[in-house]
């Protein structure tokens, strides 16, 4: 039986991230839907050596949770504890293009 790197990737349904010390586990489908982003590229077969190991990202884990929600739903309602500027800075870091209207900031309501 011959196992290739790509077959390992295809049998792993989730991706693990360690963002600023916080663990996250997301579906591979979500990242494949956003393969053009830095996150999608990080977990592609070309970059991720071991799909069982968490991908470390040196960013704020609290903000990353909202980045994932934005990818899941296409919009986000940020709580007052997450400055819109910080969220937009992380979207830019991850290569995610967002529409201004899709980011709702509680402090503006």
mmCIF file with all atom_site columns, N, CA and C in Angstrom, residues 15-52:
data_model
loop_
_atom_site.group_PDB
_atom_site.id
_atom_site.type_symbol
_atom_site.label_atom_id
_atom_site.label_alt_id
_atom_site.label_comp_id
_atom_site.label_asym_id
_atom_site.label_entity_id
_atom_site.label_seq_id
_atom_site.pdbx_PDB_ins_code
_atom_site.Cartn_x
_atom_site.Cartn_y
_atom_site.Cartn_z
_atom_site.occupancy
_atom_site.B_iso_or_equiv
_atom_site.pdbx_formal_charge
_atom_site.auth_seq_id
_atom_site.auth_comp_id
_atom_site.auth_asym_id
_atom_site.auth_atom_id
_atom_site.pdbx_PDB_model_num
ATOM 1   N N  . UNK A 1 15 ? -8.713  21.248 10.095 1.00 0.00 ? 15 UNK A N  1
ATOM 2   C CA . UNK A 1 15 ? -7.397  21.880 10.141 1.00 0.00 ? 15 UNK A CA 1
ATOM 3   C C  . UNK A 1 15 ? -7.249  22.497 11.518 1.00 0.00 ? 15 UNK A C  1
ATOM 4   N N  . UNK A 1 16 ? -6.089  22.301 12.115 1.00 0.00 ? 16 UNK A N  1
ATOM 5   C CA . UNK A 1 16 ? -5.812  22.857 13.429 1.00 0.00 ? 16 UNK A CA 1
ATOM 6   C C  . UNK A 1 16 ? -4.903  24.069 13.282 1.00 0.00 ? 16 UNK A C  1
ATOM 7   N N  . UNK A 1 17 ? -5.263  25.118 13.986 1.00 0.00 ? 17 UNK A N  1
ATOM 8   C CA . UNK A 1 17 ? -4.450  26.324 14.049 1.00 0.00 ? 17 UNK A CA 1
ATOM 9   C C  . UNK A 1 17 ? -4.077  26.589 15.495 1.00 0.00 ? 17 UNK A C  1
ATOM 10  N N  . UNK A 1 18 ? -2.912  27.157 15.687 1.00 0.00 ? 18 UNK A N  1
ATOM 11  C CA . UNK A 1 18 ? -2.499  27.697 16.973 1.00 0.00 ? 18 UNK A CA 1
ATOM 12  C C  . UNK A 1 18 ? -2.236  29.172 16.688 1.00 0.00 ? 18 UNK A C  1
ATOM 13  N N  . UNK A 1 19 ? -3.141  30.026 17.106 1.00 0.00 ? 19 UNK A N  1
ATOM 14  C CA . UNK A 1 19 ? -3.018  31.453 16.809 1.00 0.00 ? 19 UNK A CA 1
ATOM 15  C C  . UNK A 1 19 ? -2.773  32.187 18.130 1.00 0.00 ? 19 UNK A C  1
ATOM 16  N N  . UNK A 1 20 ? -1.567  32.686 18.268 1.00 0.00 ? 20 UNK A N  1
ATOM 17  C CA . UNK A 1 20 ? -1.205  33.390 19.488 1.00 0.00 ? 20 UNK A CA 1
ATOM 18  C C  . UNK A 1 20 ? -1.370  32.556 20.741 1.00 0.00 ? 20 UNK A C  1
ATOM 19  N N  . UNK A 1 21 ? -1.215  31.242 20.617 1.00 0.00 ? 21 UNK A N  1
ATOM 20  C CA . UNK A 1 21 ? -1.352  30.347 21.764 1.00 0.00 ? 21 UNK A CA 1
ATOM 21  C C  . UNK A 1 21 ? -2.743  29.771 21.955 1.00 0.00 ? 21 UNK A C  1
ATOM 22  N N  . UNK A 1 22 ? -3.699  30.220 21.157 1.00 0.00 ? 22 UNK A N  1
ATOM 23  C CA . UNK A 1 22 ? -5.079  29.692 21.260 1.00 0.00 ? 22 UNK A CA 1
ATOM 24  C C  . UNK A 1 22 ? -5.311  28.627 20.191 1.00 0.00 ? 22 UNK A C  1
ATOM 25  N N  . UNK A 1 23 ? -5.815  27.475 20.589 1.00 0.00 ? 23 UNK A N  1
ATOM 26  C CA . UNK A 1 23 ? -6.086  26.430 19.597 1.00 0.00 ? 23 UNK A CA 1
ATOM 27  C C  . UNK A 1 23 ? -7.426  26.653 18.878 1.00 0.00 ? 23 UNK A C  1
ATOM 28  N N  . UNK A 1 24 ? -7.423  26.360 17.595 1.00 0.00 ? 24 UNK A N  1
ATOM 29  C CA . UNK A 1 24 ? -8.637  26.422 16.774 1.00 0.00 ? 24 UNK A CA 1
ATOM 30  C C  . UNK A 1 24 ? -8.655  25.188 15.890 1.00 0.00 ? 24 UNK A C  1
ATOM 31  N N  . UNK A 1 25 ? -9.835  24.699 15.600 1.00 0.00 ? 25 UNK A N  1
ATOM 32  C CA . UNK A 1 25 ? -10.001 23.601 14.652 1.00 0.00 ? 25 UNK A CA 1
ATOM 33  C C  . UNK A 1 25 ? -11.163 23.962 13.749 1.00 0.00 ? 25 UNK A C  1
ATOM 34  N N  . UNK A 1 26 ? -10.891 23.987 12.447 1.00 0.00 ? 26 UNK A N  1
ATOM 35  C CA . UNK A 1 26 ? -11.903 24.385 11.471 1.00 0.00 ? 26 UNK A CA 1
ATOM 36  C C  . UNK A 1 26 ? -11.992 23.333 10.372 1.00 0.00 ? 26 UNK A C  1
ATOM 37  N N  . UNK A 1 27 ? -13.095 23.339 9.671  1.00 0.00 ? 27 UNK A N  1
ATOM 38  C CA . UNK A 1 27 ? -13.262 22.360 8.597  1.00 0.00 ? 27 UNK A CA 1
ATOM 39  C C  . UNK A 1 27 ? -12.337 22.695 7.432  1.00 0.00 ? 27 UNK A C  1
ATOM 40  N N  . UNK A 1 28 ? -11.820 21.667 6.817  1.00 0.00 ? 28 UNK A N  1
ATOM 41  C CA . UNK A 1 28 ? -10.987 21.847 5.622  1.00 0.00 ? 28 UNK A CA 1
ATOM 42  C C  . UNK A 1 28 ? -11.823 22.504 4.516  1.00 0.00 ? 28 UNK A C  1
ATOM 43  N N  . UNK A 1 29 ? -13.114 22.194 4.460  1.00 0.00 ? 29 UNK A N  1
ATOM 44  C CA . UNK A 1 29 ? -13.993 22.795 3.448  1.00 0.00 ? 29 UNK A CA 1
ATOM 45  C C  . UNK A 1 29 ? -13.989 24.315 3.537  1.00 0.00 ? 29 UNK A C  1
ATOM 46  N N  . UNK A 1 30 ? -14.004 24.862 4.746  1.00 0.00 ? 30 UNK A N  1
ATOM 47  C CA . UNK A 1 30 ? -13.998 26.312 4.909  1.00 0.00 ? 30 UNK A CA 1
ATOM 48  C C  . UNK A 1 30 ? -12.734 26.912 4.307  1.00 0.00 ? 30 UNK A C  1
ATOM 49  N N  . UNK A 1 31 ? -11.593 26.303 4.574  1.00 0.00 ? 31 UNK A N  1
ATOM 50  C CA . UNK A 1 31 ? -10.333 26.831 4.038  1.00 0.00 ? 31 UNK A CA 1
ATOM 51  C C  . UNK A 1 31 ? -10.256 26.652 2.523  1.00 0.00 ? 31 UNK A C  1
ATOM 52  N N  . UNK A 1 32 ? -10.808 25.563 2.010  1.00 0.00 ? 32 UNK A N  1
ATOM 53  C CA . UNK A 1 32 ? -10.804 25.341 0.563  1.00 0.00 ? 32 UNK A CA 1
ATOM 54  C C  . UNK A 1 32 ? -11.690 26.363 -0.146 1.00 0.00 ? 32 UNK A C  1
ATOM 55  N N  . UNK A 1 33 ? -12.759 26.818 0.508  1.00 0.00 ? 33 UNK A N  1
ATOM 56  C CA . UNK A 1 33 ? -13.613 27.855 -0.068 1.00 0.00 ? 33 UNK A CA 1
ATOM 57  C C  . UNK A 1 33 ? -12.880 29.189 -0.165 1.00 0.00 ? 33 UNK A C  1
ATOM 58  N N  . UNK A 1 34 ? -11.829 29.343 0.650  1.00 0.00 ? 34 UNK A N  1
ATOM 59  C CA . UNK A 1 34 ? -11.059 30.588 0.696  1.00 0.00 ? 34 UNK A CA 1
ATOM 60  C C  . UNK A 1 34 ? -9.590  30.303 0.377  1.00 0.00 ? 34 UNK A C  1
ATOM 61  N N  . UNK A 1 35 ? -9.369  29.465 -0.623 1.00 0.00 ? 35 UNK A N  1
ATOM 62  C CA . UNK A 1 35 ? -8.010  29.028 -0.972 1.00 0.00 ? 35 UNK A CA 1
ATOM 63  C C  . UNK A 1 35 ? -7.118  30.170 -1.466 1.00 0.00 ? 35 UNK A C  1
ATOM 64  N N  . UNK A 1 36 ? -7.725  31.277 -1.891 1.00 0.00 ? 36 UNK A N  1
ATOM 65  C CA . UNK A 1 36 ? -6.930  32.410 -2.384 1.00 0.00 ? 36 UNK A CA 1
ATOM 66  C C  . UNK A 1 36 ? -6.350  33.250 -1.255 1.00 0.00 ? 36 UNK A C  1
ATOM 67  N N  . UNK A 1 37 ? -6.790  33.026 -0.027 1.00 0.00 ? 37 UNK A N  1
ATOM 68  C CA . UNK A 1 37 ? -6.297  33.802 1.111  1.00 0.00 ? 37 UNK A CA 1
ATOM 69  C C  . UNK A 1 37 ? -4.992  33.202 1.636  1.00 0.00 ? 37 UNK A C  1
ATOM 70  N N  . UNK A 1 38 ? -4.305  33.960 2.467  1.00 0.00 ? 38 UNK A N  1
ATOM 71  C CA . UNK A 1 38 ? -3.086  33.456 3.084  1.00 0.00 ? 38 UNK A CA 1
ATOM 72  C C  . UNK A 1 38 ? -3.381  32.223 3.929  1.00 0.00 ? 38 UNK A C  1
ATOM 73  N N  . UNK A 1 39 ? -4.515  32.216 4.631  1.00 0.00 ? 39 UNK A N  1
ATOM 74  C CA . UNK A 1 39 ? -4.885  31.049 5.436  1.00 0.00 ? 39 UNK A CA 1
ATOM 75  C C  . UNK A 1 39 ? -5.083  29.820 4.561  1.00 0.00 ? 39 UNK A C  1
ATOM 76  N N  . UNK A 1 40 ? -5.784  30.004 3.452  1.00 0.00 ? 40 UNK A N  1
ATOM 77  C CA . UNK A 1 40 ? -6.009  28.897 2.533  1.00 0.00 ? 40 UNK A CA 1
ATOM 78  C C  . UNK A 1 40 ? -4.709  28.355 1.966  1.00 0.00 ? 40 UNK A C  1
ATOM 79  N N  . UNK A 1 41 ? -3.791  29.246 1.669  1.00 0.00 ? 41 UNK A N  1
ATOM 80  C CA . UNK A 1 41 ? -2.494  28.820 1.135  1.00 0.00 ? 41 UNK A CA 1
ATOM 81  C C  . UNK A 1 41 ? -1.645  28.137 2.197  1.00 0.00 ? 41 UNK A C  1
ATOM 82  N N  . UNK A 1 42 ? -1.707  28.611 3.442  1.00 0.00 ? 42 UNK A N  1
ATOM 83  C CA . UNK A 1 42 ? -0.935  27.997 4.534  1.00 0.00 ? 42 UNK A CA 1
ATOM 84  C C  . UNK A 1 42 ? -1.280  26.530 4.731  1.00 0.00 ? 42 UNK A C  1
ATOM 85  N N  . UNK A 1 43 ? -2.530  26.168 4.513  1.00 0.00 ? 43 UNK A N  1
ATOM 86  C CA . UNK A 1 43 ? -2.963  24.796 4.763  1.00 0.00 ? 43 UNK A CA 1
ATOM 87  C C  . UNK A 1 43 ? -3.082  23.978 3.480  1.00 0.00 ? 43 UNK A C  1
ATOM 88  N N  . UNK A 1 44 ? -2.594  24.538 2.393  1.00 0.00 ? 44 UNK A N  1
ATOM 89  C CA . UNK A 1 44 ? -2.612  23.790 1.136  1.00 0.00 ? 44 UNK A CA 1
ATOM 90  C C  . UNK A 1 44 ? -1.545  22.695 1.177  1.00 0.00 ? 44 UNK A C  1
ATOM 91  N N  . UNK A 1 45 ? -1.639  21.749 0.291  1.00 0.00 ? 45 UNK A N  1
ATOM 92  C CA . UNK A 1 45 ? -0.679  20.655 0.239  1.00 0.00 ? 45 UNK A CA 1
ATOM 93  C C  . UNK A 1 45 ? 0.729   21.163 -0.004 1.00 0.00 ? 45 UNK A C  1
ATOM 94  N N  . UNK A 1 46 ? 0.862   22.279 -0.697 1.00 0.00 ? 46 UNK A N  1
ATOM 95  C CA . UNK A 1 46 ? 2.186   22.816 -1.005 1.00 0.00 ? 46 UNK A CA 1
ATOM 96  C C  . UNK A 1 46 ? 2.899   23.347 0.241  1.00 0.00 ? 46 UNK A C  1
ATOM 97  N N  . UNK A 1 47 ? 2.147   23.814 1.248  1.00 0.00 ? 47 UNK A N  1
ATOM 98  C CA . UNK A 1 47 ? 2.755   24.461 2.405  1.00 0.00 ? 47 UNK A CA 1
ATOM 99  C C  . UNK A 1 47 ? 2.652   23.676 3.698  1.00 0.00 ? 47 UNK A C  1
ATOM 100 N N  . UNK A 1 48 ? 1.606   22.921 3.886  1.00 0.00 ? 48 UNK A N  1
ATOM 101 C CA . UNK A 1 48 ? 1.408   22.229 5.160  1.00 0.00 ? 48 UNK A CA 1
ATOM 102 C C  . UNK A 1 48 ? 2.062   20.853 5.104  1.00 0.00 ? 48 UNK A C  1
ATOM 103 N N  . UNK A 1 49 ? 3.178   20.712 5.806  1.00 0.00 ? 49 UNK A N  1
ATOM 104 C CA . UNK A 1 49 ? 3.937   19.460 5.768  1.00 0.00 ? 49 UNK A CA 1
ATOM 105 C C  . UNK A 1 49 ? 3.192   18.312 6.439  1.00 0.00 ? 49 UNK A C  1
ATOM 106 N N  . UNK A 1 50 ? 2.590   18.575 7.596  1.00 0.00 ? 50 UNK A N  1
ATOM 107 C CA . UNK A 1 50 ? 1.890   17.534 8.340  1.00 0.00 ? 50 UNK A CA 1
ATOM 108 C C  . UNK A 1 50 ? 0.498   18.036 8.712  1.00 0.00 ? 50 UNK A C  1
ATOM 109 N N  . UNK A 1 51 ? -0.542  17.518 8.060  1.00 0.00 ? 51 UNK A N  1
ATOM 110 C CA . UNK A 1 51 ? -1.899  18.002 8.319  1.00 0.00 ? 51 UNK A CA 1
ATOM 111 C C  . UNK A 1 51 ? -2.413  17.708 9.726  1.00 0.00 ? 51 UNK A C  1
ATOM 112 N N  . UNK A 1 52 ? -1.724  16.862 10.478 1.00 0.00 ? 52 UNK A N  1
ATOM 113 C CA . UNK A 1 52 ? -2.137  16.563 11.848 1.00 0.00 ? 52 UNK A CA 1
ATOM 114 C C  . UNK A 1 52 ? -1.594  17.589 12.845 1.00 0.00 ? 52 UNK A C  1
#
